[in-house]
CSV table of C-alpha atoms in Angstrom, one decimal:
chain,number,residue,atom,x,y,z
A,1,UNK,CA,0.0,0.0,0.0
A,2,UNK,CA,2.7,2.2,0.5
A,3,UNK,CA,4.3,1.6,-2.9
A,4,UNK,CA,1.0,2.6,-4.3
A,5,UNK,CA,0.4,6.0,-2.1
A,6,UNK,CA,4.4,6.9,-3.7
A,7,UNK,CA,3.6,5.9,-7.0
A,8,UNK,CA,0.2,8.2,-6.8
A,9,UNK,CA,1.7,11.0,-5.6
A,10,UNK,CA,5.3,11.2,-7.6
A,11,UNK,CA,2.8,11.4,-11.2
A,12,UNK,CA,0.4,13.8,-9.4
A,13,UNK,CA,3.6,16.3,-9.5
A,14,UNK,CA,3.0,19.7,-11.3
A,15,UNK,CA,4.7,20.1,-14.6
A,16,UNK,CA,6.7,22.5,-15.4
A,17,UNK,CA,6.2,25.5,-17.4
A,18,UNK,CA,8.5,24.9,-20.5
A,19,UNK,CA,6.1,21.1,-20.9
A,20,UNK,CA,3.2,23.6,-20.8
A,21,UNK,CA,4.2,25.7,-23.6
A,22,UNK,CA,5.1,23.3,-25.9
A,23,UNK,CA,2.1,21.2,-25.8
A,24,UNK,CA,0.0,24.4,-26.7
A,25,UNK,CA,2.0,25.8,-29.9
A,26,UNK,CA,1.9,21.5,-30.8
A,27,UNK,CA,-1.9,21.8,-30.6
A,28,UNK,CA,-1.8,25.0,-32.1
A,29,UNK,CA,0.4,23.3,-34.8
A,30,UNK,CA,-1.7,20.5,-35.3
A,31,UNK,CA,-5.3,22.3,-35.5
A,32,UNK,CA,-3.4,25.0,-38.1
A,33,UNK,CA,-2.7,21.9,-40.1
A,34,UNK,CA,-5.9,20.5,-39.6
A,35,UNK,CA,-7.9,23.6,-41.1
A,36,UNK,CA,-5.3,24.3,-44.0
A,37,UNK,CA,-5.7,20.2,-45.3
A,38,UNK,CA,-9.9,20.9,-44.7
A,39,UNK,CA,-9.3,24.2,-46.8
A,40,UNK,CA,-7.3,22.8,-49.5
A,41,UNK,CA,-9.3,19.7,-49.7
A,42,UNK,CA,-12.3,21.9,-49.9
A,43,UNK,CA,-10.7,24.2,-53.2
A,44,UNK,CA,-9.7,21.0,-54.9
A,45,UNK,CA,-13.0,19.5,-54.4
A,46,UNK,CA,-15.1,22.4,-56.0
A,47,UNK,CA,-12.1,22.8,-58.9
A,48,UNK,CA,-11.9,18.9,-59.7
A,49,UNK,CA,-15.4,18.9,-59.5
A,50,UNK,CA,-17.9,18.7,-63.1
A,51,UNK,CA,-17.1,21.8,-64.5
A,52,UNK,CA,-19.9,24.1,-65.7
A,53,UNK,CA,-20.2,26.8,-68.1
A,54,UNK,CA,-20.7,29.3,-65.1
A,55,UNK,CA,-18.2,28.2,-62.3
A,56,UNK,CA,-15.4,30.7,-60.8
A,57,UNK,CA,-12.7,28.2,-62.1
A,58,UNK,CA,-14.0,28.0,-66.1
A,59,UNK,CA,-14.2,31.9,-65.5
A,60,UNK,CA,-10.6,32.2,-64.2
A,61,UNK,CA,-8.8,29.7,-66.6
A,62,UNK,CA,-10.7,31.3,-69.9
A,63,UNK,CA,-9.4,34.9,-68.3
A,64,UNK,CA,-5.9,33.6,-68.2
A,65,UNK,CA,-6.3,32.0,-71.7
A,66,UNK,CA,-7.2,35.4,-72.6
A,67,UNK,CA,-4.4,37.1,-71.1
A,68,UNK,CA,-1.8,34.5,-72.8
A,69,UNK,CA,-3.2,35.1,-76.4
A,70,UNK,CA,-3.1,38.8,-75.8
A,71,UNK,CA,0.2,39.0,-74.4
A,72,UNK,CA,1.3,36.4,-77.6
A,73,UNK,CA,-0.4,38.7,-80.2
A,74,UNK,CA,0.9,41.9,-78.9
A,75,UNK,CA,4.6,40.1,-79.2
A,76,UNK,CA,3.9,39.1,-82.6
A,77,UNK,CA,2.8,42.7,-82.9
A,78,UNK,CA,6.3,44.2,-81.5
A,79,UNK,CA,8.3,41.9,-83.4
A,80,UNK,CA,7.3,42.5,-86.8
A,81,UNK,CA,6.9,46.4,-86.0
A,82,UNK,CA,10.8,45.9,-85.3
A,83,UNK,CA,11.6,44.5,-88.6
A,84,UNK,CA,9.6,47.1,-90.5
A,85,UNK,CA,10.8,50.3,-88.3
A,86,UNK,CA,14.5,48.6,-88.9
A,87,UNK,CA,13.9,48.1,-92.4
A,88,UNK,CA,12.9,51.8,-93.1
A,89,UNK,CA,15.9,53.3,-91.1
A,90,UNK,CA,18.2,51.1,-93.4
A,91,UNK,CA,16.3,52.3,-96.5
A,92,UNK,CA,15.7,56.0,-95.3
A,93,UNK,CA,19.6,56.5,-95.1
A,94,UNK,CA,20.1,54.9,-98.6
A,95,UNK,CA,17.1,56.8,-100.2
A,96,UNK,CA,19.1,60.2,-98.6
A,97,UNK,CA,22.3,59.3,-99.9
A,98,UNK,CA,21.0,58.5,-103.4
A,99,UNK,CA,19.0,62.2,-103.4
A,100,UNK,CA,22.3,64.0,-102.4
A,101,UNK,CA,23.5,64.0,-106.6
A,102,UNK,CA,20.4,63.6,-108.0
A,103,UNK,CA,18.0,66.0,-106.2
A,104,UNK,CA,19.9,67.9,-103.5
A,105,UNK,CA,22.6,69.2,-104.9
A,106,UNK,CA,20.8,70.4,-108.1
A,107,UNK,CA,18.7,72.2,-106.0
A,108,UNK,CA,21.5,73.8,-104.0
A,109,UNK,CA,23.3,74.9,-107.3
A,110,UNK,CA,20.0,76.3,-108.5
A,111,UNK,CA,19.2,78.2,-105.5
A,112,UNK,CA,23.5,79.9,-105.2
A,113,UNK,CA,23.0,80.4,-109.1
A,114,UNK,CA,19.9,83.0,-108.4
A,115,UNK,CA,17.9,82.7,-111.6
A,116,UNK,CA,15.7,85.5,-112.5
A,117,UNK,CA,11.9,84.0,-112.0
A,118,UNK,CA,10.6,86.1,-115.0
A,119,UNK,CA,12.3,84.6,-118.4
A,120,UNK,CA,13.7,86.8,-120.6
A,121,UNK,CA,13.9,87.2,-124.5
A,122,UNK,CA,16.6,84.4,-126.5
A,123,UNK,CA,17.5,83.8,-129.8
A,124,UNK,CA,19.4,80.5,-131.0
A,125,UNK,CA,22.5,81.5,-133.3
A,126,UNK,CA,24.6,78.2,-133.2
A,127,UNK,CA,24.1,74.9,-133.2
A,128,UNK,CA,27.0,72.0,-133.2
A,129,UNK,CA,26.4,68.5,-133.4
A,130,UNK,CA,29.6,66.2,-132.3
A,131,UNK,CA,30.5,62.8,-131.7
A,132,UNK,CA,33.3,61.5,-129.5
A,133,UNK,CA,34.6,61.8,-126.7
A,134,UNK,CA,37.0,64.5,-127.8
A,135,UNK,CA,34.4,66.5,-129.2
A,136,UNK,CA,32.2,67.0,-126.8
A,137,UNK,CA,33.9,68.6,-124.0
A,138,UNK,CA,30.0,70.2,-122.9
A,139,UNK,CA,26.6,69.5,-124.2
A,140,UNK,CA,23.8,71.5,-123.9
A,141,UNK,CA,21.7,68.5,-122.7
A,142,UNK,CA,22.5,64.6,-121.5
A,143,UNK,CA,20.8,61.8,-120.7
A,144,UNK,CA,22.4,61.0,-117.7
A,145,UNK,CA,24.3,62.8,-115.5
A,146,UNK,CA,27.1,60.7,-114.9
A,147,UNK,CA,27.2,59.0,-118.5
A,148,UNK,CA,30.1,59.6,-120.6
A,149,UNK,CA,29.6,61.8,-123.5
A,150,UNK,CA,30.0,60.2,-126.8
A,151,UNK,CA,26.7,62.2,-128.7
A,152,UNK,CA,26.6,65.6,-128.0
A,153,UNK,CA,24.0,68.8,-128.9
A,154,UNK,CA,26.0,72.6,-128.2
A,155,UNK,CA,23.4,75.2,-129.0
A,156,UNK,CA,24.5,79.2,-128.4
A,157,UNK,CA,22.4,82.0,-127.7
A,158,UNK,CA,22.0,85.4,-127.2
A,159,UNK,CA,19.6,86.6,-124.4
A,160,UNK,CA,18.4,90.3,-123.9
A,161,UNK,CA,17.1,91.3,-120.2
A,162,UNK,CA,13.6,92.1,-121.7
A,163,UNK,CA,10.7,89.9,-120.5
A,164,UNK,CA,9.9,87.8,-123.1
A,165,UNK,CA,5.9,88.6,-122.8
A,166,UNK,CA,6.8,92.0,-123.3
A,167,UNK,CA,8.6,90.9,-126.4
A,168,UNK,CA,5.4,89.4,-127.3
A,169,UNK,CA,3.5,92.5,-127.3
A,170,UNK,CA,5.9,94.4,-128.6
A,171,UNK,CA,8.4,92.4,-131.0
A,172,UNK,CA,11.5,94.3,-132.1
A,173,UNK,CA,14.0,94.4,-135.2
A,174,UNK,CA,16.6,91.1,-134.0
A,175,UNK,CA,18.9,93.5,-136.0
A,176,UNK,CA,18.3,96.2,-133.6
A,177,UNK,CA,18.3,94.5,-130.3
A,178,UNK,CA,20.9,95.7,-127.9
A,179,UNK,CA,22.0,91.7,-126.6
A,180,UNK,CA,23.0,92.1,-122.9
A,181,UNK,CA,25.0,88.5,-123.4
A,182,UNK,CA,26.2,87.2,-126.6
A,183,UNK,CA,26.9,83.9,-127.9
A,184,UNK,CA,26.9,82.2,-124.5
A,185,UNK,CA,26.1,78.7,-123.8
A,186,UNK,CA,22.7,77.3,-123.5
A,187,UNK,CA,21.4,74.2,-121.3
A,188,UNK,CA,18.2,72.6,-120.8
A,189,UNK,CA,18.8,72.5,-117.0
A,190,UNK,CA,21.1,74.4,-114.6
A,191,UNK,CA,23.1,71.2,-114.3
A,192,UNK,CA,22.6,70.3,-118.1
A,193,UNK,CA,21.7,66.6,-117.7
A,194,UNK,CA,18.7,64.9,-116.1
A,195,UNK,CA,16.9,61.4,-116.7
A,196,UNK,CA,14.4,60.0,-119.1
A,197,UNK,CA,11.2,60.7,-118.9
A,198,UNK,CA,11.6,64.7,-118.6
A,199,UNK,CA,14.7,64.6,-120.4
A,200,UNK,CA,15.1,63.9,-123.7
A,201,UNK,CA,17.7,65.3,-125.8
A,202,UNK,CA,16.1,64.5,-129.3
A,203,UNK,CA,12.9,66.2,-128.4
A,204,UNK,CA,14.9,69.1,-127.0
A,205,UNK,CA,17.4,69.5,-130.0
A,206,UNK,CA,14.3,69.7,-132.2
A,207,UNK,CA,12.6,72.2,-130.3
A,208,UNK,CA,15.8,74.6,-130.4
A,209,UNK,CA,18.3,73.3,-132.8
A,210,UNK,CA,19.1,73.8,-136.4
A,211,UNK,CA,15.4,75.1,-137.8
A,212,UNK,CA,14.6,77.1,-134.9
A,213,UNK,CA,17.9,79.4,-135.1
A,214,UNK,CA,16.9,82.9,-135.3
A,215,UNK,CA,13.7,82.1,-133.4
A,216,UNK,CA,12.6,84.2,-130.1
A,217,UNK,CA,12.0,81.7,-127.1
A,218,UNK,CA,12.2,81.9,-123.4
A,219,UNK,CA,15.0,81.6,-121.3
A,220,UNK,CA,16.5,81.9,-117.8
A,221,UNK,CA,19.9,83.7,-116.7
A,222,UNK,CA,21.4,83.8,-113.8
A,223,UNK,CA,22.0,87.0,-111.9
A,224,UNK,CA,24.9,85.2,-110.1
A,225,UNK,CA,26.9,83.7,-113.4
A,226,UNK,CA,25.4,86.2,-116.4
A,227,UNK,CA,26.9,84.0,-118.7
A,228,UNK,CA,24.6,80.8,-117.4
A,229,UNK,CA,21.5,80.6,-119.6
A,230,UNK,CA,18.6,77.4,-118.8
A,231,UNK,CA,15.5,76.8,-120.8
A,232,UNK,CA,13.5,74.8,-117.6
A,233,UNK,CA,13.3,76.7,-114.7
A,234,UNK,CA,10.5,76.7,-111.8
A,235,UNK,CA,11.3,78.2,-108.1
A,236,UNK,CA,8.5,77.1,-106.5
A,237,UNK,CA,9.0,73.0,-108.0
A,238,UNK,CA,13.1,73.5,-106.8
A,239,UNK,CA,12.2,74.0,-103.2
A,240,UNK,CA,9.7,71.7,-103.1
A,241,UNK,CA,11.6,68.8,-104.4
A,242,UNK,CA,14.4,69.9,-102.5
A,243,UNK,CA,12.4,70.2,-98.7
A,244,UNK,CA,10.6,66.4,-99.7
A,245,UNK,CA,14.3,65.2,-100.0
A,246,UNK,CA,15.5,66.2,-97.0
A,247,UNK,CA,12.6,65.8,-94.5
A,248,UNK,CA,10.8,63.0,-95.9
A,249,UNK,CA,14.1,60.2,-95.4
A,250,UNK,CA,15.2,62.0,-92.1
A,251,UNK,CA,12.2,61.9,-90.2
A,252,UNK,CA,11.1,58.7,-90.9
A,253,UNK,CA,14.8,57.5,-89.9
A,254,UNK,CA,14.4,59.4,-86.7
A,255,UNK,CA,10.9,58.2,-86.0
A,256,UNK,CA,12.4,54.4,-86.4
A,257,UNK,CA,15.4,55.2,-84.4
A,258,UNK,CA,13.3,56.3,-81.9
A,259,UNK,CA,10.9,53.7,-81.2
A,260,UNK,CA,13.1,51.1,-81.4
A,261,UNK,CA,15.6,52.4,-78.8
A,262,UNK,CA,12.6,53.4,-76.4
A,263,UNK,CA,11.3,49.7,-76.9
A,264,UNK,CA,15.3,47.3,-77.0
A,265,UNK,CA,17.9,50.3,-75.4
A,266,UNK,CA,17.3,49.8,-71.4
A,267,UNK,CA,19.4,53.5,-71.1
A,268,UNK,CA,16.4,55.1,-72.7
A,269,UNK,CA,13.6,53.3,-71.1
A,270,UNK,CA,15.0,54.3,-67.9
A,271,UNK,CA,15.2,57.4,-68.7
A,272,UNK,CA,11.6,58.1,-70.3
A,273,UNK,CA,10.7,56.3,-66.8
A,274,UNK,CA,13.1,58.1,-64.4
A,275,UNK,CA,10.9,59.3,-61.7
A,276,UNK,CA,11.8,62.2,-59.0
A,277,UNK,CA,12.1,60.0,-55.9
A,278,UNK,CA,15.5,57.9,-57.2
A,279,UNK,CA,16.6,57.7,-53.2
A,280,UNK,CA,13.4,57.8,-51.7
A,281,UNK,CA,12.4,54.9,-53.1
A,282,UNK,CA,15.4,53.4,-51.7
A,283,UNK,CA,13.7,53.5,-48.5
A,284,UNK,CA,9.8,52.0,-47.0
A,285,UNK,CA,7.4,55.1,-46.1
A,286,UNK,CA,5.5,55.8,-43.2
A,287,UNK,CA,2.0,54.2,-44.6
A,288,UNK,CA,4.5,50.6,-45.5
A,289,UNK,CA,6.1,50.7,-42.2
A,290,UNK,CA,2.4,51.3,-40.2
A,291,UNK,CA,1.0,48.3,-42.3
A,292,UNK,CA,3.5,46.2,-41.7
A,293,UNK,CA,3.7,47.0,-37.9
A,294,UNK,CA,-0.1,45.8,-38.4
A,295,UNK,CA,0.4,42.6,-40.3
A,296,UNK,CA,3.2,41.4,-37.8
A,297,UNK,CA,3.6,42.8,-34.5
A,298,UNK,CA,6.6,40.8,-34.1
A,299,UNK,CA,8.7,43.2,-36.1
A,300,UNK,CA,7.8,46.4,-35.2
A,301,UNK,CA,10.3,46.5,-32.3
A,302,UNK,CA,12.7,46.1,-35.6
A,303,UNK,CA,10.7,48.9,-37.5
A,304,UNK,CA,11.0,51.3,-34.8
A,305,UNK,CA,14.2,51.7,-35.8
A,306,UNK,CA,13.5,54.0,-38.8
């Protein structure tokens, strides 16, 4: 009996506070678990259930389907915008660098020459026909401006300061004509060559060769080189062709450039994005550190820091 009465009372002891602790946060532990395996068990029991045409999960997995396609498309999008922005920056410098000889600097020339817009009285009083290299040192008009010159039409003029529509109202003795310039050359164009359609040399030979000597026409000088006389001549068409060739190919290379360093150069997107609070940021505010301190007590001995 007394075996008993010690064994009785050495169990009946108090445990300690440490044993105490530790079985709660274990129950704790285990009823956590308990709930989170109930909760999950409960989501994949209403997902891996029948699905129907109006249940949250369809809903959710159509919206992400959705979003994938979208975000594919507007790849696709990017990628071929890329190739055609790249391709008209690599074309836009060519098309500029083959309008320097062709159409800017005969528009430059034209413009330092200083033509007189109102054309003035001429008269054809030569014409040469060559052949050969030799020969034909100048032509008054070529098919080509950087052909060689085997073929060649040399007309010479004499040009009087009068307007030629006052010529035409009043037409004077060619005898008696004070000539400001005399037996000067004459070209079709102030670089005296251009390309086919607009020039042709056969068409322009006949309208001012050999059966039109003698003949009143129109002409341009220039007040810059008197000695310069052109049969084509337009102001307003020599600025305009010269402005399309210089804008047109430099702001569609810019425009490509552009977009497609804002979109593939990281520099530039940072900088477009660049916001005033660089260092700021660096640091949490006072609403993050409050909601924190809210969400986890724990830390806000830690917080109180800042």
């Amino acid at each position: 009996m007394k075996k008993s009465s010690t064994l009785t009372t050495t169990t009946s002891v108090p445990s300690s506070p440490t044993l105490s602790l530790s079985a709660q946060t274990l129950s704790a532990s285990k009823i956590s678990l308990t709930s989170s395996r109930s909760g999950s068990g409960k989501a994949r029991s209403t997902c891996q259930s029948p699905v129907r045409p109006g249940s949250g999960c369809v809903d959710a997995i159509r919206a992400k389907r959705e979003e994938i396609e979208m975000e594919s498309l507007l790849e696709k999008a990017k990628f071929y915008t890329s190739v055609c922005l790249g391709t008209t920056a690599i074309l836009s410098v060519f098309t500029f660098l083959f309008l320097i000889p062709f159409v800017v600097d005969p528009a430059i020339s034209t413009i330092i020459a200083d033509y007189d817009p109102v054309p003035v009285t001429c008269i054809v009083i030569d014409h040469i026909y060559a052949e050969g290299i030799k020969n034909c040192s100048w032509s008054s008009c070529r098919e080509g401006c950087t052909s060689s010159l085997t073929k060649c039409h040399q007309l010479f003029v004499n040009y009087t300061r009068i307007p030629f529509s006052e010529w035409e109202r009043h037409p004077q003795d060619l005898d008696t004509v004070n000539w400001d310039v005399s037996y000067t050359k004459f070209l079709i164009n102030s670089e005296g060559c251009g390309y086919p359609p607009t020039t042709n040399c056969s068409v322009f030979a006949r309208q001012y060769g050999f059966s039109h000597i003698g003949e009143p026409f129109p002409c341009y000088y220039s007040r810059a080189y008197p000695q310069v006389v052109i049969g084509r001549y337009s102001w307003e068409n020599n600025l305009y062709h010269l402005i399309l060739s210089l804008i047109i190919p430099n702001v569609l290379f810019a425009i490509s450039i552009g977009v497609l360093s804002y979109w593939y150069c990281p520099c530039c997107e940072k900088a477009c994005n660049k916001s005033s609070r660089v260092y700021a940021e660096k640091f949490p505010t006072k609403e993050e550190i409050v909601n924190c301190m809210n969400c986890n007590k724990e830390k806000s001995l830690s917080l109180n820091v800042f």
